[in-house]
Short mmCIF file of C-alpha atoms in Angstrom, two decimals:
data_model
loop_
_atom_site.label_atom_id
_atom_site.label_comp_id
_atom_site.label_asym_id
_atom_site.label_seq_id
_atom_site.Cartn_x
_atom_site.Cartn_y
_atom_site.Cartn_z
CA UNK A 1 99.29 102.33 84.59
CA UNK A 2 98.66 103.64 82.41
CA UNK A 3 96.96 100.61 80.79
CA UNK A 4 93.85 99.07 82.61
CA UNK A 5 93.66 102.56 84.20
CA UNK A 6 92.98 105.58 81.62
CA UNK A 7 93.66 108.17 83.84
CA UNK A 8 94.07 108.97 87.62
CA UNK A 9 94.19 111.75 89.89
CA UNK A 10 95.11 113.05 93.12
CA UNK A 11 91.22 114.74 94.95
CA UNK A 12 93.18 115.28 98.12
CA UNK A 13 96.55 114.20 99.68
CA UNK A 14 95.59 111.24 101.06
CA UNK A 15 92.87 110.60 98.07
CA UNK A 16 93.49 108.84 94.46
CA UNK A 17 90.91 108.23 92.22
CA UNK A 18 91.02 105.68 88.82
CA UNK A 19 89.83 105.70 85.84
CA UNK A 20 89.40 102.42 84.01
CA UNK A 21 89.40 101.79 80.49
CA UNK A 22 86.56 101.07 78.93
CA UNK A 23 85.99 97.39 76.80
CA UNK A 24 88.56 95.86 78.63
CA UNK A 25 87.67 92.10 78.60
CA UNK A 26 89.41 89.05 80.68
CA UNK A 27 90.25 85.85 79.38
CA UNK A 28 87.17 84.35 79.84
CA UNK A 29 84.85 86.99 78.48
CA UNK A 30 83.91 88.83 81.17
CA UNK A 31 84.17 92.79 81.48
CA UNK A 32 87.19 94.38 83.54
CA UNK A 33 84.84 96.98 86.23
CA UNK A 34 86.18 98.37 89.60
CA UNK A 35 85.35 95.57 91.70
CA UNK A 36 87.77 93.54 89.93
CA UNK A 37 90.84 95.94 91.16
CA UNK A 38 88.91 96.38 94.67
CA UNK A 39 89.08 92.48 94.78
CA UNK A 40 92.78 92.39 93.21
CA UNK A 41 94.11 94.87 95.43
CA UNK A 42 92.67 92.62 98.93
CA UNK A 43 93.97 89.33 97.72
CA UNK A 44 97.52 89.73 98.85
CA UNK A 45 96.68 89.94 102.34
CA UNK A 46 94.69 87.05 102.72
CA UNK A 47 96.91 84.85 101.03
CA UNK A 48 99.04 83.20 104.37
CA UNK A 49 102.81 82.58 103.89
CA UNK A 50 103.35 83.76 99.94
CA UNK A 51 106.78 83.75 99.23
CA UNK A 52 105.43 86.88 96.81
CA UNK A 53 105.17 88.91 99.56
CA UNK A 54 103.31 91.41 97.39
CA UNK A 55 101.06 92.70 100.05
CA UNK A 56 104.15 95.18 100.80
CA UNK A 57 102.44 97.22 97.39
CA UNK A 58 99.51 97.37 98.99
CA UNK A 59 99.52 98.22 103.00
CA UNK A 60 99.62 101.83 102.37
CA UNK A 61 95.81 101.74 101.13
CA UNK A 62 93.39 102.17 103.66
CA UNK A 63 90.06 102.38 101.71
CA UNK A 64 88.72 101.45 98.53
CA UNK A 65 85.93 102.97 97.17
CA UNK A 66 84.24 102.29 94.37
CA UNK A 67 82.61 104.88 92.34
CA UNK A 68 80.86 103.34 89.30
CA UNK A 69 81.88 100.07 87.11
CA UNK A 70 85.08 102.64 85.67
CA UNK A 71 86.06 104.20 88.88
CA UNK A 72 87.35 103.58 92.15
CA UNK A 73 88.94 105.66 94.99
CA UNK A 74 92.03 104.83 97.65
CA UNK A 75 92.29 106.22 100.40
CA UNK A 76 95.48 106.13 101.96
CA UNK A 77 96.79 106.51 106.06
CA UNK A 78 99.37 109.10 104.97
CA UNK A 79 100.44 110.87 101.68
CA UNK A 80 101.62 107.92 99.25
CA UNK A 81 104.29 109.28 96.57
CA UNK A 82 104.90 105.69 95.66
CA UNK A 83 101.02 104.82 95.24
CA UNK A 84 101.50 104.79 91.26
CA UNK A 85 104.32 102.65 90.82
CA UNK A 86 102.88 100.28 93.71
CA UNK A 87 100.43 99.43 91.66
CA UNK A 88 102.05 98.23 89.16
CA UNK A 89 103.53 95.72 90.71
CA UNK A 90 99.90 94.12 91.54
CA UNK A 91 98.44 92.40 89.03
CA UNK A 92 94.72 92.13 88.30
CA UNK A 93 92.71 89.31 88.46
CA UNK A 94 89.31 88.25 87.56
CA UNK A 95 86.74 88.58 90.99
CA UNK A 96 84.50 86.34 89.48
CA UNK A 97 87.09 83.50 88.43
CA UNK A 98 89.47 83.95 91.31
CA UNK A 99 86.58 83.80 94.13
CA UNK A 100 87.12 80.68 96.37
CA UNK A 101 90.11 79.49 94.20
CA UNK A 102 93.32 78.69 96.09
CA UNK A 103 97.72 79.71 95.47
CA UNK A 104 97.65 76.38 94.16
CA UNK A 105 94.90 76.98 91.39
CA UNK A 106 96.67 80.03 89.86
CA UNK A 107 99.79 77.61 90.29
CA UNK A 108 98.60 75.06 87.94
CA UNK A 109 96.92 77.64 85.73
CA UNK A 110 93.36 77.40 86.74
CA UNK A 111 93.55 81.36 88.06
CA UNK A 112 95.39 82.34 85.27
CA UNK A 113 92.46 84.48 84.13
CA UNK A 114 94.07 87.99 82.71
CA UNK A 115 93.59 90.70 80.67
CA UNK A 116 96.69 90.41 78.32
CA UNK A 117 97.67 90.09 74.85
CA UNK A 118 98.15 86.51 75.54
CA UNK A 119 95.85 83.68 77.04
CA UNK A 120 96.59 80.87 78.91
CA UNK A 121 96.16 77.43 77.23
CA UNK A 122 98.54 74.65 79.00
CA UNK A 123 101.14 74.37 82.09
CA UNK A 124 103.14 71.28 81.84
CA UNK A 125 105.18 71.37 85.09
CA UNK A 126 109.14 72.46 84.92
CA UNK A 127 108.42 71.54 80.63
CA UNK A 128 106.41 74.71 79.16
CA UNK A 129 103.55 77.19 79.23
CA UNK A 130 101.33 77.33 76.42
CA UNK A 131 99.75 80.52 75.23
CA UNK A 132 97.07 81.72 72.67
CA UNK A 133 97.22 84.84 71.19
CA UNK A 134 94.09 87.22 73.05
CA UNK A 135 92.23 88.74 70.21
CA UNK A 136 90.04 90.26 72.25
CA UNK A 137 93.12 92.39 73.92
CA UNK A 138 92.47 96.27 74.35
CA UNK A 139 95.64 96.94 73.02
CA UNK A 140 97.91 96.42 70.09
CA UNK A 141 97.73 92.99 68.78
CA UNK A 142 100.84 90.78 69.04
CA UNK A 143 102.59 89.25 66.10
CA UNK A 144 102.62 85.60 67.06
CA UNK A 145 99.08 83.24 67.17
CA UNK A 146 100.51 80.80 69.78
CA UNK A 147 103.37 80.83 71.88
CA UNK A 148 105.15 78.22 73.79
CA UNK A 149 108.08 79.04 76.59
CA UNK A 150 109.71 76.56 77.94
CA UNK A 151 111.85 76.43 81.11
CA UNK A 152 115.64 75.10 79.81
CA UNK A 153 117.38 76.30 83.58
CA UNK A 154 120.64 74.55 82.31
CA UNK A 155 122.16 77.27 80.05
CA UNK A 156 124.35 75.63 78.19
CA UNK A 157 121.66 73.50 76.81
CA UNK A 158 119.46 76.08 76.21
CA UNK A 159 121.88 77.63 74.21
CA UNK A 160 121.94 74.55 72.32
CA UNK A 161 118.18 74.09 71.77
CA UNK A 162 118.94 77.92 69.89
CA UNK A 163 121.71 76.87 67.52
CA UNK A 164 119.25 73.92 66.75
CA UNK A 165 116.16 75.73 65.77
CA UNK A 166 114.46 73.65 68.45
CA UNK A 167 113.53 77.43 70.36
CA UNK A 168 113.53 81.25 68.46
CA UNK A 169 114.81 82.46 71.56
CA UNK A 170 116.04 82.38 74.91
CA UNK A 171 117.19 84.74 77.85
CA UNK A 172 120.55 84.83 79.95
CA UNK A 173 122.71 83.74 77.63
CA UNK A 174 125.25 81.23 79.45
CA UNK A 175 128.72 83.99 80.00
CA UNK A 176 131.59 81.61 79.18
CA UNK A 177 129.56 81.31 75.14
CA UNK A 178 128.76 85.15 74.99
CA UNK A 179 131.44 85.14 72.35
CA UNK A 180 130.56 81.85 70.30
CA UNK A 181 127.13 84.19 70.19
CA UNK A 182 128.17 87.15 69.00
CA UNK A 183 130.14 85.43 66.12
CA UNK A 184 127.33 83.83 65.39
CA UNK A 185 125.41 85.57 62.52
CA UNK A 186 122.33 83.51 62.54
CA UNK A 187 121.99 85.10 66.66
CA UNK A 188 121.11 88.11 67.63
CA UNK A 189 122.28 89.42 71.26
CA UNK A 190 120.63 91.55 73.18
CA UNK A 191 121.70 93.53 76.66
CA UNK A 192 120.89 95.61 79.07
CA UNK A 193 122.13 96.17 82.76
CA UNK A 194 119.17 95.59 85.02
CA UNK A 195 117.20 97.12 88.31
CA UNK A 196 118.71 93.37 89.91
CA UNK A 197 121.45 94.27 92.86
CA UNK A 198 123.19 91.10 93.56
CA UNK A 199 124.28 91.70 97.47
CA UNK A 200 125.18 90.43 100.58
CA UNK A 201 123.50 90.14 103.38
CA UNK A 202 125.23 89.70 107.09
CA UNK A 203 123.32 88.17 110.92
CA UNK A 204 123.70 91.95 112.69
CA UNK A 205 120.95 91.10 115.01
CA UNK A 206 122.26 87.47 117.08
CA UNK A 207 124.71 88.05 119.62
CA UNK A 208 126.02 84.26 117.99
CA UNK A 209 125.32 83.54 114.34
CA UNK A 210 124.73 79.92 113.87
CA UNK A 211 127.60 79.65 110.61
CA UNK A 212 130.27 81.71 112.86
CA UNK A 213 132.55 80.32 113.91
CA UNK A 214 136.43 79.96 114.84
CA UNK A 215 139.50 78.86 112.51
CA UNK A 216 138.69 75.14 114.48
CA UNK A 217 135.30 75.45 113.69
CA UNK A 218 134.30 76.10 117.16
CA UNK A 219 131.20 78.24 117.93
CA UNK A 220 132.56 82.16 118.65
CA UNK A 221 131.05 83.53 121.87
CA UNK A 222 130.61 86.70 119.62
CA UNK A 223 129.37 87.41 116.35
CA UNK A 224 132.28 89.18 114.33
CA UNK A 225 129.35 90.59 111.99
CA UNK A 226 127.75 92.79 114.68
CA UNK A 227 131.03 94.87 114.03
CA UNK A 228 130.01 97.33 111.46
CA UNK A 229 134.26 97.60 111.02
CA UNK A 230 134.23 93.64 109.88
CA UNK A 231 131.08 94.04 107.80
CA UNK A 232 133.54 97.25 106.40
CA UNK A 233 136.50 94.65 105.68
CA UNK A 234 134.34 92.37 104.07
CA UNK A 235 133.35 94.69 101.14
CA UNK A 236 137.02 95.92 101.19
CA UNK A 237 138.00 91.82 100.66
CA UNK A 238 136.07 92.02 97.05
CA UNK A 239 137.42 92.73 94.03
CA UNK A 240 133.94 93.55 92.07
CA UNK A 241 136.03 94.62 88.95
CA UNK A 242 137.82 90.70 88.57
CA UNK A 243 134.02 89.34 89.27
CA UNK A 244 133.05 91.57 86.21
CA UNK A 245 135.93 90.46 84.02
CA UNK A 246 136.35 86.84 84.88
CA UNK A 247 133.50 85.35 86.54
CA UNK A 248 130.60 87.65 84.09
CA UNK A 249 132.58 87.87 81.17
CA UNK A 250 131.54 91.62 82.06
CA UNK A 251 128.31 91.00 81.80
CA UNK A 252 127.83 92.99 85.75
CA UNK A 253 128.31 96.60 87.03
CA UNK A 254 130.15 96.99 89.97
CA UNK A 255 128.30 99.26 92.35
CA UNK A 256 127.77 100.53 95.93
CA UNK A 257 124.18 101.90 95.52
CA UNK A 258 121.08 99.65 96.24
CA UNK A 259 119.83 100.92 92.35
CA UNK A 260 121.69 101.50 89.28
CA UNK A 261 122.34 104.87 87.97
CA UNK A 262 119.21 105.24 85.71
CA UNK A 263 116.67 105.08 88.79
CA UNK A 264 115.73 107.54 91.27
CA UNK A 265 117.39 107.50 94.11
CA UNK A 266 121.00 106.23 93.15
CA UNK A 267 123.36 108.12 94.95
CA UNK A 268 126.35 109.37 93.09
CA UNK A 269 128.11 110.27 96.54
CA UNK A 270 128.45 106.31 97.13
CA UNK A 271 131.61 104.74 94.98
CA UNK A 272 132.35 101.13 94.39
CA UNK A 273 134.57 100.03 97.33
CA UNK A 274 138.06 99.63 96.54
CA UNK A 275 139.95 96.69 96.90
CA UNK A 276 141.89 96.86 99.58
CA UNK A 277 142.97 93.27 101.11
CA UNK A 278 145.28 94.96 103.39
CA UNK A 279 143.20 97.43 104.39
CA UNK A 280 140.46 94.45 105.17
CA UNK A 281 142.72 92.87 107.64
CA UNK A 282 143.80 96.33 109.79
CA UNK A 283 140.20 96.28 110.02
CA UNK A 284 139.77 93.27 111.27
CA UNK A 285 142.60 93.64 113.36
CA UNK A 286 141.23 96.57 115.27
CA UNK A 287 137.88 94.94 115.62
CA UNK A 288 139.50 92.18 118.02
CA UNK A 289 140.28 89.39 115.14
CA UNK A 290 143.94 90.09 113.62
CA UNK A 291 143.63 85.72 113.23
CA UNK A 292 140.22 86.28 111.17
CA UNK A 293 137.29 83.78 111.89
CA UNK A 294 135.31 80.91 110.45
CA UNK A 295 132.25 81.80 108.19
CA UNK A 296 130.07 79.78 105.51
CA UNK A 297 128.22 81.96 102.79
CA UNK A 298 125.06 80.30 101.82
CA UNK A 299 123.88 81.00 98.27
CA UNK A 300 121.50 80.25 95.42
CA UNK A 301 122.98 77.89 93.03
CA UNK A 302 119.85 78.26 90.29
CA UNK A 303 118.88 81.42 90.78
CA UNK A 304 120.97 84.66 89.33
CA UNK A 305 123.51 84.97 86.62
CA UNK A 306 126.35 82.51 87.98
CA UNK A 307 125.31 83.11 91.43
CA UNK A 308 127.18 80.12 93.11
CA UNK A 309 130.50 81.07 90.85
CA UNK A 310 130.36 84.57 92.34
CA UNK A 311 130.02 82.89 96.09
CA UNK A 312 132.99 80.88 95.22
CA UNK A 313 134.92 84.09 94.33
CA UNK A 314 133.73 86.05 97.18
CA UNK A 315 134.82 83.17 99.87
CA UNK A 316 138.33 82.72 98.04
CA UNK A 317 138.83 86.41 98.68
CA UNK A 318 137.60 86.46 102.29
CA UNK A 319 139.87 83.74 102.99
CA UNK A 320 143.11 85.63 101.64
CA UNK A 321 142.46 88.43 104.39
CA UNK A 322 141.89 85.73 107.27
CA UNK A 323 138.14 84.74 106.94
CA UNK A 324 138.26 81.23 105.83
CA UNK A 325 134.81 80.77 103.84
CA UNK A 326 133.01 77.70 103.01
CA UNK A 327 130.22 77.86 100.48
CA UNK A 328 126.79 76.08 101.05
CA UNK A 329 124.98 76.45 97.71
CA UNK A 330 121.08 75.56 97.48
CA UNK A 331 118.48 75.11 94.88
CA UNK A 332 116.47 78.67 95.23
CA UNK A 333 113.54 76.84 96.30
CA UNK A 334 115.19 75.58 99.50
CA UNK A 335 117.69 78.37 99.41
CA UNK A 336 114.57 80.96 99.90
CA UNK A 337 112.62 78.92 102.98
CA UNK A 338 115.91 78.37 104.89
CA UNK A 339 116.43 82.22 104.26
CA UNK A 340 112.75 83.62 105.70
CA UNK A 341 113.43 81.79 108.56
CA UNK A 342 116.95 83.14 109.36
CA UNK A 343 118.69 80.41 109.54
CA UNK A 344 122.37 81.78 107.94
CA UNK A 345 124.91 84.16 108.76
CA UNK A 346 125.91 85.34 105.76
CA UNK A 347 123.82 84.99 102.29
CA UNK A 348 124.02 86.31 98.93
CA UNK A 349 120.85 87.44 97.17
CA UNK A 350 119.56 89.79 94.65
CA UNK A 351 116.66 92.21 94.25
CA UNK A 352 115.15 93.92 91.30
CA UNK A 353 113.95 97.98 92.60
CA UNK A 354 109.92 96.85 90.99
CA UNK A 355 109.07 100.22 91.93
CA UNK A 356 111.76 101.97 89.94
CA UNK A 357 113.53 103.69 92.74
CA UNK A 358 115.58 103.25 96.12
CA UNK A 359 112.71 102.61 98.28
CA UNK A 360 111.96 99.05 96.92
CA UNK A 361 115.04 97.58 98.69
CA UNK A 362 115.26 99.92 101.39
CA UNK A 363 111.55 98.94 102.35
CA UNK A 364 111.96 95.50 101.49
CA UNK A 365 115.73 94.49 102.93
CA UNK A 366 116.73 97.17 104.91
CA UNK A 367 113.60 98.80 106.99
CA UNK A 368 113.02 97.27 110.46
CA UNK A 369 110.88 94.19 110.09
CA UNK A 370 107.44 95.46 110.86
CA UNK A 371 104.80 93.18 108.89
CA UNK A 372 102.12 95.78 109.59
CA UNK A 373 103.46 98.43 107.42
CA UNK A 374 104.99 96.40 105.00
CA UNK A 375 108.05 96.81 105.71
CA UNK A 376 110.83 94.37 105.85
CA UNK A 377 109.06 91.73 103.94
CA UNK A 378 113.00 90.47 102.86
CA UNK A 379 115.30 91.54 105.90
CA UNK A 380 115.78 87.73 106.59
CA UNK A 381 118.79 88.67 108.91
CA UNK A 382 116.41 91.48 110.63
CA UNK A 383 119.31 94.19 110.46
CA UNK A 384 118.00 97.52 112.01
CA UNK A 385 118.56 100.75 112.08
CA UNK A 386 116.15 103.51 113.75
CA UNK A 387 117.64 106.38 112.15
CA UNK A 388 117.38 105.05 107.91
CA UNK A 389 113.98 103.56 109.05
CA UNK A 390 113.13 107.38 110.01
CA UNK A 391 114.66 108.69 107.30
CA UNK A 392 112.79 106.19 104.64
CA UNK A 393 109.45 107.19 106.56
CA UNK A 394 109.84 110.69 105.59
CA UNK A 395 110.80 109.66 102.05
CA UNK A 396 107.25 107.57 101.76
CA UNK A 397 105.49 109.94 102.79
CA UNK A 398 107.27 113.15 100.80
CA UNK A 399 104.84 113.92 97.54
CA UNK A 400 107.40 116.45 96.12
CA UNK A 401 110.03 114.61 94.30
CA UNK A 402 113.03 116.88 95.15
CA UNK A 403 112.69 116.34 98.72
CA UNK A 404 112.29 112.83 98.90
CA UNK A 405 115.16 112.51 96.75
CA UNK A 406 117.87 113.41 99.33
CA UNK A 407 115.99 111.73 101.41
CA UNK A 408 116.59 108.19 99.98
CA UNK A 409 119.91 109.06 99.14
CA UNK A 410 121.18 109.35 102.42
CA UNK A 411 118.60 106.49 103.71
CA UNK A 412 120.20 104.54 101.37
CA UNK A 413 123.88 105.88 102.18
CA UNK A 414 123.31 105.44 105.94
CA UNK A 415 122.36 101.72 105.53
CA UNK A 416 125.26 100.82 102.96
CA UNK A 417 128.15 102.81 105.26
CA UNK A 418 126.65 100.34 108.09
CA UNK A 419 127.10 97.60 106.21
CA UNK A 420 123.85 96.25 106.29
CA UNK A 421 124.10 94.93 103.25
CA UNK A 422 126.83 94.41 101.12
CA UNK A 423 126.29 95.79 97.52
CA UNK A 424 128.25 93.37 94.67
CA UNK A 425 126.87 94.48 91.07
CA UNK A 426 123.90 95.10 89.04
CA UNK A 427 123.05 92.06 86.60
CA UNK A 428 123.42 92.53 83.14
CA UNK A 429 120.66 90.73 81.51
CA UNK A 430 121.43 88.51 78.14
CA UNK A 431 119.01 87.96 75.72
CA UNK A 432 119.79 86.04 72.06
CA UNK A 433 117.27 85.47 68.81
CA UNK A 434 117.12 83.58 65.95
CA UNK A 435 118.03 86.37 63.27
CA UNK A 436 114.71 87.95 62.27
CA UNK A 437 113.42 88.45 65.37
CA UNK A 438 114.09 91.54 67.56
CA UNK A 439 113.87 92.17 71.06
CA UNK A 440 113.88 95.32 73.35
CA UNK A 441 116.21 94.33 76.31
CA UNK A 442 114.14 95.24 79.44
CA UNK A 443 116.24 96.93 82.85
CA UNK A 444 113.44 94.57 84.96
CA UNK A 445 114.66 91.92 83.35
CA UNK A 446 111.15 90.74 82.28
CA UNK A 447 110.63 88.18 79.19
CA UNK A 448 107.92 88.97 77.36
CA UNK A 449 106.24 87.07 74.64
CA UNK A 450 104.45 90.34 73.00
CA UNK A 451 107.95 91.78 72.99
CA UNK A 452 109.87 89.85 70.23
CA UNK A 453 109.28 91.42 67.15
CA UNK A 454 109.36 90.43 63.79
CA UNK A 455 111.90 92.09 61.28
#
């Protein structure tokens, strides 16, 4: 939007209607109609366990109607402000090549049946993707014929394959050689801060949180975190500017908002925490633990931009106002199934707003869990609050953007003063080129072949 769908209107308040484009073609030859978005737009909920959890774009549609082969009608339980950018975060997919296939067919490649500038040619597992330009594509054609990307996840030696010529390109450039790059006239670098909040997230729900502990290690009777004036002295324990400066080689933003200052929502009211180590421990003090307590942070080790460095930082600084931090870092993979489950007390994660605006992480990791409405989808630690979940309720379903505005804003305010997550930064994304070839950094952080450019 507004790509596969030409135009769209509002009949009624709870009524959208779609217009496709005409001549669109898929991969394989056959014609984009309705019944291909119908059938895209029902997938998510029959697929059991995704880790995509995409389904959350689509719960707020109650009918689909289709029209003709160019138009189809939702129908929605309530008025749906968000229903545009929702749908972007759905992709379509062929009915007729999809039908009976299975997660692990679009996996492998054998789904991968689109309607982009690119094709699908090869997947050679944790080595490359192969692509062919789509000549057939609706849109402007791209400049390159073939395209290979290949997943390098150590970045120092994908920095390397650069310098050698053996890649044109890469993304998140490693921090400690953002220098060696920009001296570097054969590179061009390329930056933008992104939608991606890197947080933390603390067990407010267990009356004992299975990583608490005292300074012996013994199980606490009770959880420390449930204290909305320890989850206060936490973020007062972090000093987000010397994580900018010496663990991203400034490559972060240090924020309290759930989405930077470019997307809707943001709310100026809410500034970066100070850091206040002394203030941390009166905190703590007054919340029944003057000694501190026992804790282990689990994190991502392969996931964000230095994501187990920025643990390491964080636990060094709890420690120096009493909580004595151990780090548990996990391959994302693992990291992410131990996480849906519950199983830590305290975790660091990050989240990219998809939608453009507050609700995305207020829906997805602060709203009560509640699987029917979509809402939840990535409160692991099942934090709660009745009075932002009303709040957010009113915001999804407020059409007129100036009222839903405040709305989020405080939503968002009400959740953050709570502590029910602790905001960190927002990523700055990295991305270098062999001179020659230009790039237009993206805030979702998105790497897209179509999107290098020729000079």
């Amino acid at each position: 939007i507004p790509a596969l769908a030409e135009s769209w209107s509002l009949v009624n308040n709870l009524t959208w209607e779609f217009k496709l484009r005409k001549g669109v073609k898929f991969h394989d030859g056959s014609e984009l109609t309705a019944e291909d978005i119908a059938w895209s737009m029902d997938r998510p909920s029959t697929i059991i366990g995704s880790p995509g959890k995409f389904d959350v774009y689509t719960k707020g549609i109650l009918n689909k109607t289709i029209i003709d082969a160019q138009t189809i009608r939702f129908t929605t339980r309530e008025p749906y402000p968000l229903m545009l950018a929702d749908l972007t975060s759905v992709y379509i997919v062929s009915k007729k090549a999809t039908t009976g296939i299975s997660s692990d067919d679009f996996s492998s490649g054998k789904g991968m049946v689109g309607t982009g500038p690119y094709k699908f040619v090869r997947y050679q597992r944790d080595d490359r993707i192969e692509l062919d330009r789509n000549d057939s594509y609706w849109g402007k054609k791209p400049a390159w014929s073939k395209v290979t990307m290949r997943f390098i996840p150590t970045g120092s030696t994908r920095l390397a394959a650069l310098l050698a010529g053996d890649v044109q390109a890469i993304e998140n450039v490693p921090t400690p050689d953002l220098e060696k790059v920009r001296s570097d006239a054969s590179i061009s670098l390329y930056s933008k801060v992104s939608h991606r909040l890197i947080y933390l997230y603390p067990d407010t729900k267990r009356d004992q949180s299975p990583f608490v502990t005292d300074k012996d290690g013994k199980p606490l009777a009770k959880n420390p975190l449930q204290d909305q004036r320890v989850r206060a002295a936490l973020s007062m324990a972090i000093n987000r500017d010397a994580i900018r400066d010496r663990v991203m080689e400034g490559l972060s933003e240090p924020t309290n908002n759930l989405v930077p200052k470019t997307l809707f929502g943001n709310n100026p009211a809410l500034k970066v925490v100070k850091y206040d180590p002394e203030g941390a421990k009166k905190l703590l003090a007054a919340a029944g633990y003057p000694n501190g307590f026992g804790l282990t942070l689990h994190t991502p080790n392969n996931r964000y931009v230095n994501d187990e460095k920025i643990a390491q930082t964080i636990a060094q600084m709890f420690s120096r106002i009493g909580v004595v931090t151990k780090i548990e870092g996990l391959p994302m993979s693992v990291y992410s199934a131990r996480g849906a489950k519950g199983e830590y007390s305290l975790g660091l994660l990050g989240w990219g707003a998809q939608t453009g605006e507050a609700s995305s992480p207020l829906r997805a990791l602060l709203a009560c869990d509640n699987p029917a409405k979509g809402l939840g989808g990535f409160n692991w630690l099942k934090y709660c609050n009745p009075k932002m979940d009303e709040l957010l309720q009113k915001a999804l379903n407020t059409v007129d953007d100036k009222a839903r505005l405040p709305l989020l804003q405080e939503a968002g305010a009400l959740a953050i003063n709570d502590g029910g997550l602790i905001p960190i930064h927002q990523q700055v994304t990295t991305w270098a080129a062999k001179k020659g070839i230009a790039y237009i950094p993206r805030t979702d952080e998105r790497t897209h072949a179509f999107e290098f450019i020729p000079q």
